[in-house]
Short mmCIF file of C-alpha atoms in Angstrom, two decimals:
data_model
loop_
_atom_site.label_atom_id
_atom_site.label_comp_id
_atom_site.label_asym_id
_atom_site.label_seq_id
_atom_site.Cartn_x
_atom_site.Cartn_y
_atom_site.Cartn_z
CA MET A 1 209.15 67.38 -50.40
CA THR A 2 207.78 68.05 -53.87
CA ALA A 3 206.17 71.47 -54.26
CA ASP A 4 203.34 72.37 -56.54
CA GLN A 5 204.94 73.62 -59.74
CA THR A 6 202.63 76.60 -59.80
CA ASP A 7 204.00 77.93 -56.53
CA PRO A 8 205.91 81.18 -57.13
CA VAL A 9 209.67 81.16 -56.59
CA VAL A 10 211.76 84.33 -56.19
CA ARG A 11 215.48 84.66 -55.62
CA THR A 12 216.63 86.95 -52.79
CA PRO A 13 220.24 87.98 -52.00
CA HIS A 14 220.50 85.07 -49.54
CA GLY A 15 218.71 82.36 -51.47
CA ALA A 16 215.53 81.42 -53.31
CA VAL A 17 212.12 81.34 -51.57
CA ARG A 18 208.93 79.58 -52.55
CA GLY A 19 205.61 81.23 -51.72
CA ARG A 20 201.97 80.36 -52.38
CA TYR A 21 199.24 81.68 -54.62
CA GLU A 22 196.20 82.72 -52.58
CA ARG A 23 193.23 84.06 -54.55
CA GLY A 24 195.54 85.00 -57.38
CA ILE A 25 198.05 86.80 -55.14
CA ALA A 26 201.58 85.51 -54.58
CA VAL A 27 202.31 85.43 -50.85
CA PHE A 28 205.73 84.83 -49.30
CA ARG A 29 205.89 84.56 -45.51
CA GLY A 30 208.70 84.30 -42.99
CA ILE A 31 211.59 85.41 -45.23
CA PRO A 32 214.63 86.16 -43.02
CA TYR A 33 216.10 89.63 -43.53
CA ALA A 34 218.62 89.24 -40.69
CA ALA A 35 220.22 86.48 -38.64
CA PRO A 36 218.44 85.13 -35.55
CA PRO A 37 219.22 87.53 -32.64
CA VAL A 38 220.44 84.83 -30.28
CA GLY A 39 223.73 83.94 -28.61
CA PRO A 40 226.36 86.61 -29.30
CA LEU A 41 223.86 88.53 -31.49
CA ARG A 42 221.38 89.06 -28.67
CA PHE A 43 221.06 92.78 -27.77
CA ARG A 44 223.28 93.57 -30.77
CA PRO A 45 222.55 95.26 -34.13
CA PRO A 46 221.09 92.91 -36.75
CA GLN A 47 223.46 90.95 -38.96
CA PRO A 48 222.80 89.47 -42.44
CA PRO A 49 221.24 85.99 -42.46
CA GLN A 50 223.27 82.98 -43.49
CA PRO A 51 222.70 82.18 -47.18
CA TRP A 52 220.88 78.93 -47.91
CA ASP A 53 221.08 76.42 -50.73
CA GLY A 54 218.09 75.22 -52.69
CA VAL A 55 214.66 76.79 -52.33
CA ARG A 56 213.45 77.82 -48.89
CA ASP A 57 209.76 77.34 -48.15
CA ALA A 58 207.99 80.64 -47.42
CA GLY A 59 204.46 79.37 -46.98
CA ALA A 60 203.92 80.17 -43.30
CA PHE A 61 204.55 83.11 -41.01
CA GLY A 62 207.93 82.98 -39.30
CA PRO A 63 208.57 83.20 -35.57
CA THR A 64 207.42 86.35 -33.80
CA ALA A 65 209.65 88.40 -31.52
CA PRO A 66 209.56 87.38 -27.83
CA LYS A 67 206.82 89.30 -26.00
CA PRO A 68 204.44 88.95 -23.08
CA PRO A 69 200.76 88.34 -23.88
CA TYR A 70 198.15 91.05 -23.57
CA SER A 71 196.27 91.17 -20.30
CA GLU A 72 192.81 89.65 -20.30
CA ALA A 73 191.27 93.14 -20.36
CA PHE A 74 193.02 93.99 -23.64
CA ALA A 75 193.08 90.54 -25.23
CA GLN A 76 189.30 90.70 -25.71
CA TYR A 77 189.90 93.55 -28.18
CA LEU A 78 193.35 92.88 -29.67
CA SER A 79 194.83 89.75 -31.27
CA ASP A 80 198.53 89.00 -31.04
CA PRO A 81 199.68 85.59 -32.34
CA ASP A 82 202.75 84.09 -30.70
CA ILE A 83 204.85 81.91 -33.02
CA PRO A 84 207.86 80.34 -31.24
CA GLY A 85 211.34 80.21 -32.70
CA ASP A 86 214.62 82.12 -32.76
CA ASP A 87 214.47 83.32 -36.38
CA CYS A 88 212.14 86.23 -35.59
CA LEU A 89 213.74 88.83 -37.87
CA ASN A 90 211.62 87.96 -40.88
CA LEU A 91 209.20 89.60 -43.27
CA ASN A 92 206.28 88.80 -45.57
CA VAL A 93 205.48 89.90 -49.13
CA TRP A 94 202.14 90.02 -50.96
CA THR A 95 202.49 90.73 -54.69
CA PRO A 96 200.26 90.37 -57.77
CA GLU A 97 203.25 89.94 -60.11
CA PRO A 98 206.25 88.10 -58.60
CA GLY A 99 209.16 88.88 -60.85
CA PRO A 100 211.21 91.83 -62.11
CA GLY A 101 209.69 94.24 -64.56
CA ALA A 102 206.34 95.02 -62.97
CA ARG A 103 207.70 98.06 -61.06
CA LEU A 104 204.67 98.31 -58.78
CA PRO A 105 204.42 100.69 -55.81
CA VAL A 106 205.45 99.19 -52.46
CA LEU A 107 203.96 99.63 -48.98
CA VAL A 108 206.15 98.59 -46.02
CA TRP A 109 204.15 98.05 -42.80
CA LEU A 110 205.50 98.55 -39.25
CA HIS A 111 203.11 97.15 -36.65
CA GLY A 112 202.24 98.87 -33.38
CA GLY A 113 202.06 97.52 -29.84
CA ALA A 114 203.96 100.02 -27.64
CA LEU A 115 207.26 98.45 -28.77
CA THR A 116 206.48 95.52 -26.49
CA ARG A 117 203.78 93.56 -28.36
CA GLY A 118 202.45 92.94 -31.86
CA SER A 119 203.81 91.20 -34.93
CA SER A 120 203.40 90.92 -38.69
CA ALA A 121 201.32 87.76 -38.19
CA VAL A 122 198.30 89.67 -36.84
CA PRO A 123 195.56 88.70 -39.34
CA VAL A 124 194.27 92.28 -39.56
CA TYR A 125 197.55 93.22 -41.30
CA GLY A 126 197.10 90.83 -44.22
CA GLY A 127 198.34 92.50 -47.41
CA GLY A 128 196.15 90.68 -49.92
CA ALA A 129 193.83 93.61 -50.63
CA PHE A 130 196.76 95.93 -51.32
CA ALA A 131 198.26 93.41 -53.74
CA ARG A 132 194.92 92.94 -55.51
CA ASP A 133 194.89 96.71 -56.03
CA GLY A 134 198.38 96.77 -57.52
CA VAL A 135 200.52 97.56 -54.46
CA VAL A 136 203.24 95.18 -53.25
CA CYS A 137 202.75 94.92 -49.48
CA VAL A 138 205.57 94.02 -47.07
CA SER A 139 205.16 93.49 -43.31
CA LEU A 140 207.94 92.66 -40.86
CA ASN A 141 208.85 91.62 -37.35
CA TYR A 142 211.38 93.44 -35.19
CA ARG A 143 212.71 92.94 -31.67
CA LEU A 144 210.48 94.22 -28.88
CA GLY A 145 210.66 95.20 -25.23
CA VAL A 146 213.91 94.97 -23.37
CA GLU A 147 215.60 93.01 -26.18
CA GLY A 148 214.67 95.64 -28.74
CA TYR A 149 214.67 98.86 -26.74
CA GLY A 150 216.48 98.28 -23.47
CA LEU A 151 219.29 100.74 -22.74
CA PHE A 152 222.51 99.15 -21.48
CA PRO A 153 226.09 100.34 -20.90
CA ASP A 154 227.50 97.36 -22.81
CA ALA A 155 225.27 97.27 -25.94
CA PRO A 156 224.24 99.74 -28.68
CA PRO A 157 220.83 101.40 -28.22
CA ASN A 158 217.74 100.79 -30.35
CA PRO A 159 218.34 97.29 -31.75
CA GLY A 160 214.63 97.04 -32.63
CA LEU A 161 214.80 100.23 -34.68
CA ARG A 162 217.97 98.94 -36.33
CA ASP A 163 216.03 95.79 -37.24
CA GLN A 164 213.45 97.96 -39.01
CA LEU A 165 216.22 99.79 -40.85
CA ALA A 166 217.79 96.50 -41.96
CA ALA A 167 214.40 95.30 -43.24
CA LEU A 168 213.83 98.57 -45.11
CA ARG A 169 217.25 98.24 -46.74
CA TRP A 170 216.38 94.61 -47.67
CA VAL A 171 213.18 95.84 -49.32
CA TYR A 172 214.99 98.56 -51.25
CA ASP A 173 217.62 96.11 -52.49
CA THR A 174 215.33 93.13 -53.16
CA ILE A 175 211.75 94.16 -53.84
CA GLU A 176 212.21 94.50 -57.60
CA ALA A 177 212.50 90.71 -57.77
CA PHE A 178 208.99 90.54 -56.25
CA GLY A 179 207.52 92.99 -58.75
CA GLY A 180 208.06 96.17 -56.72
CA ASP A 181 209.61 99.51 -57.58
CA PRO A 182 212.36 100.50 -55.11
CA GLY A 183 211.83 104.11 -56.15
CA ARG A 184 208.21 104.07 -54.91
CA ILE A 185 208.41 102.75 -51.35
CA THR A 186 205.83 104.00 -48.85
CA LEU A 187 206.82 103.44 -45.22
CA CYS A 188 203.65 103.01 -43.16
CA GLY A 189 203.00 102.35 -39.48
CA GLN A 190 200.47 102.74 -36.70
CA SER A 191 201.03 103.77 -33.08
CA ALA A 192 204.56 102.59 -32.15
CA GLY A 193 204.95 101.62 -35.80
CA ALA A 194 204.14 105.20 -36.83
CA ILE A 195 206.57 106.59 -34.25
CA SER A 196 209.21 104.24 -35.69
CA ALA A 197 208.40 105.27 -39.26
CA GLY A 198 208.73 108.94 -38.32
CA VAL A 199 212.08 108.34 -36.60
CA LEU A 200 213.33 106.38 -39.61
CA LEU A 201 212.30 109.21 -41.94
CA ALA A 202 214.72 111.46 -40.06
CA ALA A 203 217.56 108.88 -39.92
CA PRO A 204 220.57 109.65 -42.14
CA GLN A 205 220.75 105.99 -43.23
CA THR A 206 217.25 106.03 -44.76
CA GLN A 207 217.60 109.09 -46.94
CA GLY A 208 216.70 108.06 -50.49
CA LEU A 209 215.10 104.77 -49.45
CA VAL A 210 211.56 106.11 -48.89
CA ARG A 211 209.38 108.06 -51.32
CA ARG A 212 206.28 108.42 -49.14
CA ALA A 213 205.23 107.77 -45.55
CA VAL A 214 202.04 107.16 -43.60
CA LEU A 215 201.91 107.94 -39.87
CA GLN A 216 198.77 106.56 -38.21
CA SER A 217 198.28 107.67 -34.61
CA GLY A 218 201.95 108.23 -33.85
CA PRO A 219 204.35 111.19 -34.34
CA PRO A 220 208.13 111.16 -34.71
CA GLU A 221 209.44 111.16 -31.15
CA VAL A 222 212.16 109.86 -28.86
CA SER A 223 212.04 108.86 -25.21
CA ASP A 224 214.08 110.26 -22.38
CA ARG A 225 217.12 108.05 -21.87
CA ASP A 226 216.75 108.13 -18.08
CA LYS A 227 213.16 106.92 -18.37
CA VAL A 228 214.25 103.89 -20.42
CA ARG A 229 217.16 103.26 -18.04
CA ARG A 230 214.74 103.25 -15.10
CA MET A 231 212.69 100.54 -16.83
CA VAL A 232 215.82 98.40 -17.22
CA ARG A 233 216.97 99.07 -13.65
CA ARG A 234 213.58 98.12 -12.22
CA MET A 235 213.73 94.85 -14.12
CA ALA A 236 217.29 94.27 -12.94
CA ALA A 237 216.29 94.92 -9.31
CA ARG A 238 213.49 92.35 -9.51
CA LEU A 239 215.80 89.83 -11.17
CA ARG A 240 218.65 90.66 -8.77
CA ILE A 241 221.17 91.05 -11.56
CA PRO A 242 223.30 93.93 -12.89
CA ALA A 243 221.58 96.23 -15.38
CA THR A 244 223.80 95.07 -18.26
CA ALA A 245 223.06 93.35 -21.54
CA GLU A 246 225.42 90.53 -20.57
CA ALA A 247 223.48 89.84 -17.37
CA PHE A 248 220.09 90.10 -19.07
CA ALA A 249 221.19 87.71 -21.83
CA ALA A 250 221.86 85.04 -19.20
CA VAL A 251 218.29 85.19 -17.83
CA ASP A 252 215.71 82.66 -18.92
CA ARG A 253 213.63 84.39 -21.60
CA ASP A 254 210.25 83.46 -20.11
CA LEU A 255 211.31 84.91 -16.76
CA LEU A 256 212.57 88.02 -18.54
CA LEU A 257 209.20 88.52 -20.27
CA ARG A 258 207.24 88.00 -17.05
CA THR A 259 209.41 90.56 -15.28
CA GLN A 260 209.04 93.01 -18.14
CA ALA A 261 205.25 92.66 -18.03
CA GLU A 262 205.17 93.11 -14.27
CA VAL A 263 207.27 96.29 -14.37
CA GLY A 264 205.45 97.69 -17.41
CA ARG A 265 201.94 97.18 -16.10
CA LEU A 266 202.18 100.41 -14.10
CA GLY A 267 202.61 102.55 -17.22
CA GLY A 268 200.52 103.52 -20.22
CA PRO A 269 199.96 106.29 -22.78
CA VAL A 270 197.57 108.25 -20.56
CA LEU A 271 199.31 107.81 -17.21
CA GLY A 272 202.92 107.76 -18.36
CA GLY A 273 205.14 105.71 -16.08
CA PRO A 274 207.90 103.26 -17.00
CA ALA A 275 208.11 102.31 -20.66
CA PHE A 276 210.53 101.36 -23.40
CA GLY A 277 211.12 103.80 -26.24
CA ILE A 278 213.44 104.88 -29.02
CA VAL A 279 216.31 107.05 -27.75
CA VAL A 280 218.80 109.41 -29.32
CA ASP A 281 221.87 107.31 -30.07
CA GLY A 282 224.11 109.58 -32.16
CA ASP A 283 223.86 107.17 -35.09
CA VAL A 284 220.49 106.07 -36.46
CA VAL A 285 218.87 108.70 -34.22
CA PRO A 286 221.36 111.59 -34.08
CA GLY A 287 218.83 114.00 -32.52
CA ASP A 288 215.17 114.89 -32.11
CA PRO A 289 213.47 113.41 -35.22
CA LEU A 290 210.54 115.86 -35.15
CA LYS A 291 212.98 118.76 -35.15
CA ALA A 292 214.96 117.19 -38.00
CA LEU A 293 211.77 116.83 -40.05
CA THR A 294 210.39 120.29 -39.28
CA GLU A 295 213.53 122.40 -39.12
CA GLY A 296 216.16 120.41 -41.00
CA THR A 297 216.62 118.80 -44.39
CA ALA A 298 215.62 115.24 -43.48
CA ALA A 299 213.15 113.53 -45.81
CA ARG A 300 212.89 116.47 -48.17
CA GLY A 301 210.44 115.64 -50.95
CA VAL A 302 208.86 112.75 -49.05
CA ASP A 303 205.05 112.99 -49.22
CA LEU A 304 203.22 112.42 -45.93
CA LEU A 305 199.80 111.04 -45.04
CA MET A 306 199.08 111.22 -41.33
CA GLY A 307 196.24 111.35 -38.86
CA TRP A 308 194.50 110.01 -35.79
CA THR A 309 191.29 108.49 -34.54
CA ARG A 310 188.78 110.80 -32.87
CA ASP A 311 188.77 108.92 -29.56
CA GLU A 312 192.28 107.44 -29.38
CA TYR A 313 192.29 107.32 -25.57
CA ARG A 314 189.25 105.04 -25.27
CA LEU A 315 191.29 101.93 -26.09
CA TRP A 316 193.59 102.82 -23.19
CA LEU A 317 190.82 103.55 -20.68
CA VAL A 318 187.77 101.44 -21.56
CA PRO A 319 189.28 97.97 -20.95
CA GLY A 320 188.83 97.11 -17.30
CA GLY A 321 186.49 100.02 -16.52
CA LEU A 322 189.17 102.70 -16.21
CA VAL A 323 186.87 105.44 -17.58
CA GLU A 324 184.72 105.22 -14.47
CA ARG A 325 187.76 105.17 -12.16
CA VAL A 326 189.30 108.25 -13.77
CA ASP A 327 185.94 110.06 -13.63
CA ARG A 328 185.73 109.32 -9.90
CA LEU A 329 189.24 110.69 -9.33
CA GLY A 330 188.21 113.96 -10.98
CA ALA A 331 190.61 116.74 -10.00
CA VAL A 332 193.39 114.29 -9.12
CA ALA A 333 193.20 112.76 -12.60
CA LEU A 334 193.28 116.22 -14.20
CA ALA A 335 196.29 117.16 -12.10
CA GLY A 336 197.98 113.92 -13.18
CA ALA A 337 197.30 114.75 -16.84
CA MET A 338 198.82 118.20 -16.30
CA ALA A 339 201.94 116.57 -14.87
CA ARG A 340 202.00 114.00 -17.69
CA CYS A 341 201.79 116.75 -20.33
CA HIS A 342 203.85 119.43 -18.52
CA ALA A 343 200.81 121.69 -18.79
CA GLY A 344 199.63 124.65 -16.76
CA HIS A 345 196.15 125.10 -15.30
CA GLU A 346 195.00 126.97 -18.42
CA ILE A 347 195.01 123.73 -20.44
CA PRO A 348 192.34 121.74 -18.54
CA ARG A 349 190.46 125.00 -18.05
CA GLY A 350 190.41 125.48 -21.83
CA TYR A 351 189.21 121.92 -22.43
CA ARG A 352 186.40 122.33 -19.94
CA ALA A 353 185.34 125.54 -21.68
CA LEU A 354 185.34 123.83 -25.09
CA HIS A 355 183.59 120.67 -23.83
CA PRO A 356 181.61 121.55 -20.69
CA GLU A 357 179.71 118.25 -20.83
CA ALA A 358 182.87 116.10 -20.76
CA GLY A 359 183.80 114.11 -17.67
CA ALA A 360 187.29 113.87 -16.20
CA ALA A 361 188.21 110.75 -18.22
CA GLU A 362 187.27 112.33 -21.54
CA THR A 363 189.10 115.56 -20.70
CA VAL A 364 192.20 113.71 -19.53
CA GLY A 365 192.11 111.39 -22.55
CA GLN A 366 191.78 114.20 -25.07
CA MET A 367 194.45 116.30 -23.34
CA VAL A 368 196.98 113.49 -23.46
CA THR A 369 196.00 112.52 -27.03
CA ASP A 370 196.42 116.08 -28.26
CA HIS A 371 199.70 116.63 -26.43
CA LEU A 372 201.30 113.36 -27.52
CA LEU A 373 199.84 113.02 -30.99
CA ARG A 374 197.67 115.68 -32.61
CA VAL A 375 199.85 118.70 -31.77
CA PRO A 376 203.13 117.23 -33.10
CA LEU A 377 201.38 115.96 -36.25
CA HIS A 378 199.93 119.45 -36.83
CA ARG A 379 203.42 120.85 -36.39
CA LEU A 380 204.85 118.35 -38.85
CA ALA A 381 202.16 119.07 -41.45
CA ASP A 382 202.66 122.83 -41.08
CA ALA A 383 206.42 122.56 -41.60
CA ARG A 384 206.49 120.25 -44.61
CA THR A 385 207.79 121.66 -47.89
CA GLY A 386 206.37 118.64 -49.75
CA ALA A 387 202.79 117.46 -49.84
CA ALA A 388 201.12 116.53 -46.55
CA TYR A 389 197.63 115.10 -46.15
CA VAL A 390 195.77 114.75 -42.85
CA TYR A 391 192.83 112.55 -41.86
CA GLU A 392 190.66 111.81 -38.83
CA PHE A 393 188.97 108.45 -38.34
CA ALA A 394 185.67 109.20 -36.62
CA TRP A 395 183.53 106.10 -37.11
CA PRO A 396 182.60 104.70 -33.65
CA SER A 397 183.01 101.03 -32.87
CA LEU A 398 179.81 99.07 -32.49
CA LEU A 399 181.11 97.78 -29.15
CA PRO A 400 180.09 99.70 -26.02
CA GLY A 401 182.24 102.60 -24.95
CA LEU A 402 185.07 102.30 -27.49
CA GLY A 403 184.02 105.10 -29.83
CA ALA A 404 186.51 105.81 -32.61
CA CYS A 405 189.35 104.37 -30.54
CA HIS A 406 193.04 103.76 -31.14
CA ALA A 407 193.73 101.04 -33.77
CA LEU A 408 190.09 100.84 -34.93
CA GLU A 409 190.98 102.10 -38.41
CA LEU A 410 193.35 99.22 -39.19
CA GLY A 411 190.72 96.80 -40.48
CA PHE A 412 189.51 99.55 -42.81
CA VAL A 413 192.99 100.42 -44.11
CA PHE A 414 193.84 96.78 -44.86
CA ALA A 415 190.27 95.90 -45.97
CA THR A 416 190.26 93.05 -43.47
CA GLY A 417 187.16 94.11 -41.57
CA ASP A 418 185.43 90.80 -42.28
CA LEU A 419 187.96 88.90 -40.13
CA PRO A 420 187.10 87.86 -36.57
CA GLU A 421 190.22 89.68 -35.35
CA SER A 422 188.91 92.98 -36.78
CA ARG A 423 185.44 92.42 -35.36
CA LYS A 424 186.96 92.07 -31.86
CA LEU A 425 187.47 95.83 -31.96
CA ALA A 426 184.85 97.05 -34.45
CA GLY A 427 181.93 94.77 -33.60
CA GLU A 428 179.60 93.15 -36.09
CA GLY A 429 178.39 95.10 -39.12
CA ALA A 430 181.12 97.65 -39.85
CA PRO A 431 180.23 99.59 -43.05
CA GLN A 432 181.83 98.14 -46.16
CA GLU A 433 181.56 101.49 -47.95
CA LEU A 434 183.82 103.12 -45.39
CA CYS A 435 186.29 100.26 -45.67
CA ASP A 436 186.36 100.62 -49.47
CA ALA A 437 186.89 104.40 -49.25
CA MET A 438 189.68 104.29 -46.70
CA HIS A 439 191.56 101.40 -48.29
CA ALA A 440 191.32 103.08 -51.70
CA ALA A 441 192.80 106.29 -50.27
CA TRP A 442 195.84 104.41 -48.95
CA VAL A 443 196.24 102.66 -52.33
CA ARG A 444 196.08 105.99 -54.17
CA PHE A 445 198.62 107.54 -51.85
CA ALA A 446 201.08 104.65 -52.23
CA THR A 447 200.61 104.75 -56.00
CA THR A 448 200.53 108.48 -56.78
CA GLY A 449 201.23 110.39 -53.57
CA ASP A 450 197.70 111.85 -53.53
CA PRO A 451 195.07 110.08 -51.37
CA GLY A 452 192.24 112.02 -53.00
CA TRP A 453 191.63 115.12 -50.90
CA ALA A 454 193.01 118.62 -50.40
CA VAL A 455 196.65 118.99 -49.47
CA TRP A 456 197.36 120.54 -46.06
CA ASP A 457 197.62 124.33 -46.12
CA ALA A 458 196.76 127.30 -43.93
CA THR A 459 193.08 126.27 -43.89
CA HIS A 460 193.97 122.89 -42.28
CA PRO A 461 191.81 120.55 -44.38
CA VAL A 462 191.23 117.17 -42.72
CA GLN A 463 189.56 114.23 -44.43
CA VAL A 464 187.07 112.77 -41.96
CA PHE A 465 186.27 109.06 -42.25
CA GLY A 466 183.12 108.53 -40.18
CA ASP A 467 179.42 107.89 -40.52
CA GLY A 468 178.27 108.74 -44.03
CA ASP A 469 180.55 109.67 -46.91
CA PRO A 470 184.13 110.74 -46.17
CA HIS A 471 184.34 114.53 -46.29
CA ILE A 472 186.70 117.43 -45.75
CA ALA A 473 186.37 119.41 -42.55
CA TYR A 474 188.46 122.54 -42.16
CA GLY A 475 190.37 122.86 -38.93
CA PRO A 476 188.65 120.21 -36.79
CA ARG A 477 190.08 120.29 -33.28
CA ASP A 478 192.17 123.37 -34.07
CA ALA A 479 190.77 125.01 -30.94
CA GLU A 480 192.27 122.25 -28.78
CA VAL A 481 195.59 122.42 -30.63
CA ALA A 482 195.65 126.20 -30.16
CA LEU A 483 195.55 125.69 -26.39
CA TRP A 484 198.91 123.96 -26.61
CA THR A 485 200.52 126.28 -29.15
CA THR A 486 199.69 129.45 -27.21
CA ALA A 487 199.06 129.26 -23.46
CA ALA A 488 200.87 125.95 -22.91
CA THR A 489 204.15 127.32 -24.26
CA VAL A 490 204.18 130.15 -21.72
CA PRO A 491 205.68 129.06 -18.38
CA PRO A 492 203.46 129.76 -15.36
CA PRO A 493 204.46 132.78 -13.27
CA PRO A 494 206.73 132.00 -10.30
CA ARG A 495 204.92 131.37 -7.03
CA PRO A 496 205.74 133.78 -4.19
CA PRO A 497 208.12 132.13 -1.71
CA HIS A 498 205.67 132.32 1.21
CA THR A 499 202.83 130.62 -0.72
CA VAL A 500 202.18 126.96 -0.02
CA PRO A 501 200.90 125.06 -3.09
CA ARG A 502 197.44 123.61 -2.71
CA ALA A 503 198.52 120.29 -4.23
CA PRO A 504 202.15 119.64 -3.23
CA GLY A 505 204.23 117.66 -5.69
CA ALA A 506 204.63 114.82 -3.20
CA GLU A 507 200.86 114.51 -2.84
CA LEU A 508 200.35 114.53 -6.60
CA ALA A 509 203.07 111.93 -7.07
CA ALA A 510 201.44 109.73 -4.45
CA ALA A 511 198.04 110.12 -6.15
CA MET A 512 199.55 109.15 -9.48
CA ARG A 513 201.18 106.10 -7.93
CA ARG A 514 197.81 105.02 -6.51
CA LEU A 515 196.18 105.48 -9.90
CA ARG A 516 198.93 103.51 -11.65
CA ARG A 517 198.62 100.69 -9.13
CA SER A 518 194.89 100.60 -9.81
CA VAL A 519 195.56 100.37 -13.53
CA GLY A 520 198.22 97.74 -13.00
CA ALA A 521 195.86 95.53 -11.02
CA LEU A 522 193.44 95.54 -13.94
CA ARG A 523 196.17 94.66 -16.43
CA ARG A 524 197.48 91.59 -14.64
#
């Protein structure tokens, strides 16, 4: 096959790759950073890819990691291309100047999807706008679900996180050949991608690889090992096999994905339940990453940009009409949120006092959002010795009920709001001015470390991206955060032995199971 001589060619440590020029930007897709995770490499840490002779074509996205599709309720809002093939540990590069010497800032993107879905091929994540503005953009695939985050007695934990680490090392070692500066790498992610980025910031193996980081709607956190084990054991019980990596590797992959989806449908960010997650492994994750970043020496000097959307929870509850169901459950839903967040009665009482007009779904959603996301990000910003910048995305989707929901900001960050895949979540007619402002802030941060607003201090300045011009608001939602940092940290007084609780734990557990089954039915 004879290639157009104008196509850009770059040499990587494993061989040369040929990309394409698209609107003046050199784009390389599907470059392997690790060997295909199949055969003896399945459920194992990533290994280097086999070198190749000649010039490898990098004109199309590579295979995506195995994953189940979104349910119909969520697929109407979220796109998730599925590209078959074993060579799923690959990455993509958008650059305005392919070749050494340019020394441009680099942004490395980790996609979200609850560690079970998503890929770098989602059109919303196209890096062309970043490259046009002088930032080399890299996006990558990593193993998902049970193959990336299952916990087994006969395999190392966190292979998906180790994939991300291998890709980050590849970028550090190779990106200069694509026009990037390895000394100016910004690690950026959203949702599970932000959680991953935060965990990697604390990892000993990444120290010195990252200059800046962006955490969008996800804090540094790890999951309880028993919770992840229960997910694996439930899958094993359905498959009637031992809960070992060897046994899982022998199962047909399509059957494995169907079983994973069936077990996982009873969980979610608001309700909790079974889920895969990053765990402490004594190696890449030696301990609690949030503690390492707030109390230790990890990532010293790394600038941070982090934030949330105003109505994160609406993406979790609006599909399938769950807002109405949670509102109808009322006190049971509030009790479930208390159990989910390990909160006392003073927490929902405080939310009701702050927002007396809110229904049960809004109160539950904001409680869980604050507990899981806003509170730890506040804590991280407060503890940083380097610069930290905080934002809130408050522009409401033009689609009914979504508000400023989880993931809505992505089309604005990547300046891809004109794509059909962005409009699935934002609706028709999203403001271009807001897109320009938000994208420019991310470009400035990747380039200089300053997105263009006040650094976090005792006044808690937050840049609000919403209707009208972006503006600083001091301490938005601090009242809600204060509920968790004061009353929620005080254990409730012990109940006298003769007192019978009004809502016994068994009754609450049964109510939560009924609610999860209701959610699961909608997600099939």
